[in-house]
Amino acid sequence: LLRHGAKAKINSDLNLDMYLNRNNWLPMCTGVSTIRQFMEKHPKGRYIVSTSRHITVVDDGKLIDTYDSSNQRVKKVFYKSNF
């Protein structure tokens, strides 16, 4: 999985993108700034949402996480069209 040798972080953006792409998750543009706004705009579907220091899941408009990260700013979003 690591492309840049032992010094690369496992959770780096490049490795996350490569892993998700290999597993048929597609990137998407969001036009929103927070996870809460994203959930309101996308009430259906399963999404992986990346913030600056965290990754979470939004499933049919509900946040699936260990804490309330809904006020964090969205960095990237991936979706899988065949759920």
Tab-separated table of N, CA and C in Angstrom:
chain	number	residue	atom	x	y	z
A	1	LEU	N	0.825	-1.203	0.000
A	1	LEU	CA	0.000	0.000	0.000
A	1	LEU	C	0.857	1.250	0.000
A	2	LEU	N	1.946	1.249	0.724
A	2	LEU	CA	2.785	2.442	0.795
A	2	LEU	C	3.543	2.619	-0.503
A	3	ARG	N	3.430	3.776	-1.062
A	3	ARG	CA	4.078	4.042	-2.329
A	3	ARG	C	5.405	4.757	-2.150
A	4	HIS	N	5.619	5.443	-1.062
A	4	HIS	CA	6.807	6.257	-0.875
A	4	HIS	C	7.772	5.666	0.155
A	5	GLY	N	7.772	4.358	0.293
A	5	GLY	CA	8.702	3.721	1.201
A	5	GLY	C	8.267	3.789	2.653
A	6	ALA	N	9.174	3.440	3.533
A	6	ALA	CA	8.863	3.326	4.956
A	6	ALA	C	8.540	4.662	5.609
A	7	LYS	N	8.941	5.763	5.010
A	7	LYS	CA	8.699	7.067	5.614
A	7	LYS	C	7.284	7.588	5.377
A	8	ALA	N	6.556	6.997	4.438
A	8	ALA	CA	5.202	7.459	4.140
A	8	ALA	C	4.257	7.095	5.281
A	9	LYS	N	3.324	7.985	5.582
A	9	LYS	CA	2.323	7.707	6.602
A	9	LYS	C	1.253	6.800	6.008
A	10	ILE	N	0.823	5.829	6.788
A	10	ILE	CA	-0.218	4.915	6.315
A	10	ILE	C	-1.500	5.683	6.042
A	11	ASN	N	-1.798	6.691	6.841
A	11	ASN	CA	-3.044	7.432	6.678
A	11	ASN	C	-2.863	8.709	5.858
A	12	SER	N	-1.836	8.782	5.037
A	12	SER	CA	-1.640	9.966	4.214
A	12	SER	C	-2.740	10.066	3.169
A	13	ASP	N	-2.956	11.260	2.648
A	13	ASP	CA	-3.981	11.468	1.626
A	13	ASP	C	-3.748	10.586	0.412
A	14	LEU	N	-2.500	10.469	-0.022
A	14	LEU	CA	-2.197	9.658	-1.196
A	14	LEU	C	-2.584	8.204	-0.966
A	15	ASN	N	-2.225	7.646	0.177
A	15	ASN	CA	-2.551	6.252	0.460
A	15	ASN	C	-4.046	6.040	0.651
A	16	LEU	N	-4.724	6.993	1.272
A	16	LEU	CA	-6.172	6.894	1.412
A	16	LEU	C	-6.831	6.895	0.032
A	17	ASP	N	-6.439	7.820	-0.826
A	17	ASP	CA	-7.010	7.895	-2.175
A	17	ASP	C	-6.759	6.602	-2.947
A	18	MET	N	-5.534	6.083	-2.862
A	18	MET	CA	-5.201	4.844	-3.588
A	18	MET	C	-6.047	3.674	-3.078
A	19	TYR	N	-6.163	3.548	-1.771
A	19	TYR	CA	-6.939	2.447	-1.195
A	19	TYR	C	-8.411	2.541	-1.608
A	20	LEU	N	-8.991	3.716	-1.464
A	20	LEU	CA	-10.409	3.870	-1.806
A	20	LEU	C	-10.647	3.661	-3.295
A	21	ASN	N	-9.774	4.176	-4.137
A	21	ASN	CA	-9.928	3.974	-5.584
A	21	ASN	C	-9.841	2.496	-5.946
A	22	ARG	N	-8.911	1.769	-5.325
A	22	ARG	CA	-8.788	0.333	-5.586
A	22	ARG	C	-10.028	-0.442	-5.170
A	23	ASN	N	-10.752	0.088	-4.215
A	23	ASN	CA	-11.958	-0.581	-3.723
A	23	ASN	C	-13.236	0.061	-4.240
A	24	ASN	N	-13.122	0.733	-5.383
A	24	ASN	CA	-14.256	1.288	-6.136
A	24	ASN	C	-15.004	2.409	-5.435
A	25	TRP	N	-14.325	3.145	-4.560
A	25	TRP	CA	-14.902	4.364	-3.990
A	25	TRP	C	-14.489	5.514	-4.888
A	26	LEU	N	-15.427	6.358	-5.271
A	26	LEU	CA	-15.169	7.446	-6.207
A	26	LEU	C	-15.171	8.788	-5.493
A	27	PRO	N	-14.241	9.685	-5.850
A	27	PRO	CA	-14.239	11.016	-5.238
A	27	PRO	C	-15.380	11.856	-5.778
A	28	MET	N	-15.839	12.798	-4.988
A	28	MET	CA	-16.902	13.693	-5.444
A	28	MET	C	-16.678	15.098	-4.910
A	29	CYS	N	-17.189	16.077	-5.637
A	29	CYS	CA	-17.169	17.461	-5.174
A	29	CYS	C	-18.378	17.666	-4.270
A	30	THR	N	-18.213	18.466	-3.231
A	30	THR	CA	-19.306	18.600	-2.268
A	30	THR	C	-19.976	19.965	-2.277
A	31	GLY	N	-19.218	21.037	-2.397
A	31	GLY	CA	-19.797	22.373	-2.334
A	31	GLY	C	-20.277	22.754	-0.943
A	32	VAL	N	-19.813	22.038	0.078
A	32	VAL	CA	-20.188	22.350	1.463
A	32	VAL	C	-18.920	22.512	2.283
A	33	SER	N	-19.080	23.094	3.470
A	33	SER	CA	-17.893	23.285	4.286
A	33	SER	C	-17.824	22.366	5.500
A	34	THR	N	-18.946	21.968	6.090
A	34	THR	CA	-18.895	21.100	7.269
A	34	THR	C	-19.586	19.761	6.991
A	35	ILE	N	-19.283	18.789	7.831
A	35	ILE	CA	-19.925	17.478	7.706
A	35	ILE	C	-21.430	17.610	7.902
A	36	ARG	N	-21.857	18.451	8.827
A	36	ARG	CA	-23.297	18.660	9.059
A	36	ARG	C	-23.985	19.149	7.783
A	37	GLN	N	-23.382	20.118	7.105
A	37	GLN	CA	-23.952	20.615	5.852
A	37	GLN	C	-23.998	19.502	4.806
A	38	PHE	N	-22.956	18.681	4.757
A	38	PHE	CA	-22.928	17.565	3.819
A	38	PHE	C	-24.070	16.592	4.097
A	39	MET	N	-24.290	16.264	5.364
A	39	MET	CA	-25.365	15.334	5.729
A	39	MET	C	-26.726	15.884	5.326
A	40	GLU	N	-26.925	17.185	5.498
A	40	GLU	CA	-28.207	17.798	5.120
A	40	GLU	C	-28.405	17.770	3.610
A	41	LYS	N	-27.331	17.953	2.875
A	41	LYS	CA	-27.413	17.997	1.414
A	41	LYS	C	-27.512	16.599	0.790
A	42	HIS	N	-27.025	15.567	1.494
A	42	HIS	CA	-27.005	14.204	0.958
A	42	HIS	C	-27.688	13.243	1.925
A	43	PRO	N	-29.027	13.236	1.943
A	43	PRO	CA	-29.758	12.385	2.888
A	43	PRO	C	-29.745	10.898	2.528
A	44	LYS	N	-29.350	10.541	1.320
A	44	LYS	CA	-29.315	9.131	0.893
A	44	LYS	C	-27.920	8.780	0.388
A	45	GLY	N	-27.487	7.565	0.694
A	45	GLY	CA	-26.200	7.075	0.217
A	45	GLY	C	-25.200	6.892	1.338
A	46	ARG	N	-24.108	6.211	1.003
A	46	ARG	CA	-23.028	5.957	1.962
A	46	ARG	C	-21.781	6.674	1.473
A	47	TYR	N	-21.160	7.438	2.364
A	47	TYR	CA	-20.025	8.281	1.996
A	47	TYR	C	-18.910	8.165	3.027
A	48	ILE	N	-17.672	8.193	2.562
A	48	ILE	CA	-16.513	8.326	3.433
A	48	ILE	C	-16.097	9.780	3.348
A	49	VAL	N	-16.015	10.428	4.502
A	49	VAL	CA	-15.711	11.859	4.566
A	49	VAL	C	-14.380	12.043	5.280
A	50	SER	N	-13.484	12.771	4.628
A	50	SER	CA	-12.170	13.053	5.189
A	50	SER	C	-12.109	14.519	5.611
A	51	THR	N	-11.576	14.742	6.808
A	51	THR	CA	-11.320	16.101	7.283
A	51	THR	C	-9.799	16.234	7.403
A	52	SER	N	-9.323	17.315	7.972
A	52	SER	CA	-7.875	17.490	8.039
A	52	SER	C	-7.176	16.438	8.892
A	53	ARG	N	-7.855	15.916	9.920
A	53	ARG	CA	-7.212	14.928	10.793
A	53	ARG	C	-8.118	13.758	11.172
A	54	HIS	N	-9.139	13.510	10.374
A	54	HIS	CA	-10.115	12.501	10.767
A	54	HIS	C	-10.816	11.955	9.528
A	55	ILE	N	-11.283	10.712	9.635
A	55	ILE	CA	-12.088	10.091	8.586
A	55	ILE	C	-13.331	9.531	9.263
A	56	THR	N	-14.482	9.743	8.631
A	56	THR	CA	-15.727	9.259	9.192
A	56	THR	C	-16.638	8.772	8.067
A	57	VAL	N	-17.809	8.276	8.438
A	57	VAL	CA	-18.780	7.775	7.468
A	57	VAL	C	-20.110	8.492	7.669
A	58	VAL	N	-20.747	8.834	6.548
A	58	VAL	CA	-22.120	9.328	6.554
A	58	VAL	C	-22.942	8.289	5.801
A	59	ASP	N	-23.928	7.720	6.469
A	59	ASP	CA	-24.762	6.667	5.884
A	59	ASP	C	-26.220	7.107	5.941
A	60	ASP	N	-26.797	7.355	4.773
A	60	ASP	CA	-28.188	7.829	4.656
A	60	ASP	C	-28.460	9.017	5.576
A	61	GLY	N	-27.556	9.996	5.524
A	61	GLY	CA	-27.744	11.235	6.266
A	61	GLY	C	-27.388	11.179	7.735
A	62	LYS	N	-26.887	10.022	8.195
A	62	LYS	CA	-26.525	9.875	9.606
A	62	LYS	C	-25.013	9.747	9.738
A	63	LEU	N	-24.458	10.415	10.734
A	63	LEU	CA	-23.035	10.361	11.006
A	63	LEU	C	-22.708	9.094	11.781
A	64	ILE	N	-21.777	8.303	11.264
A	64	ILE	CA	-21.324	7.085	11.934
A	64	ILE	C	-19.900	7.374	12.415
A	65	ASP	N	-19.740	7.609	13.703
A	65	ASP	CA	-18.450	8.037	14.234
A	65	ASP	C	-18.396	7.750	15.732
A	66	THR	N	-17.234	7.884	16.317
A	66	THR	CA	-17.072	7.670	17.751
A	66	THR	C	-17.362	8.922	18.560
A	67	TYR	N	-17.483	10.064	17.896
A	67	TYR	CA	-17.837	11.325	18.555
A	67	TYR	C	-18.517	12.219	17.531
A	68	ASP	N	-19.074	13.321	17.959
A	68	ASP	CA	-19.781	14.231	17.055
A	68	ASP	C	-18.773	15.104	16.313
A	69	SER	N	-18.437	14.677	15.100
A	69	SER	CA	-17.484	15.418	14.270
A	69	SER	C	-18.205	16.280	13.227
A	70	SER	N	-19.491	16.500	13.400
A	70	SER	CA	-20.300	17.172	12.376
A	70	SER	C	-19.900	18.615	12.103
A	71	ASN	N	-19.191	19.261	13.021
A	71	ASN	CA	-18.765	20.645	12.793
A	71	ASN	C	-17.392	20.748	12.134
A	72	GLN	N	-16.756	19.604	11.866
A	72	GLN	CA	-15.454	19.636	11.205
A	72	GLN	C	-15.613	19.974	9.723
A	73	ARG	N	-14.601	20.627	9.171
A	73	ARG	CA	-14.623	21.020	7.761
A	73	ARG	C	-14.322	19.820	6.871
A	74	VAL	N	-15.093	19.679	5.807
A	74	VAL	CA	-14.928	18.601	4.841
A	74	VAL	C	-13.713	18.889	3.969
A	75	LYS	N	-12.866	17.879	3.830
A	75	LYS	CA	-11.717	17.990	2.940
A	75	LYS	C	-11.981	17.221	1.649
A	76	LYS	N	-12.377	15.946	1.783
A	76	LYS	CA	-12.684	15.095	0.627
A	76	LYS	C	-13.869	14.204	0.967
A	77	VAL	N	-14.591	13.800	-0.073
A	77	VAL	CA	-15.702	12.867	0.088
A	77	VAL	C	-15.588	11.801	-1.005
A	78	PHE	N	-15.850	10.564	-0.616
A	78	PHE	CA	-15.867	9.444	-1.563
A	78	PHE	C	-17.210	8.732	-1.434
A	79	TYR	N	-17.701	8.193	-2.551
A	79	TYR	CA	-18.954	7.452	-2.532
A	79	TYR	C	-18.786	6.170	-3.328
A	80	LYS	N	-19.638	5.226	-3.052
A	80	LYS	CA	-19.656	3.963	-3.776
A	80	LYS	C	-21.037	3.822	-4.382
A	81	SER	N	-21.100	3.833	-5.682
A	81	SER	CA	-22.399	3.925	-6.354
A	81	SER	C	-23.194	2.618	-6.321
A	82	ASN	N	-22.595	1.504	-5.979
A	82	ASN	CA	-23.310	0.220	-6.043
A	82	ASN	C	-23.740	-0.309	-4.689
A	83	PHE	N	-24.014	0.571	-3.704
A	83	PHE	CA	-24.513	0.108	-2.409
A	83	PHE	C	-25.977	-0.152	-2.503
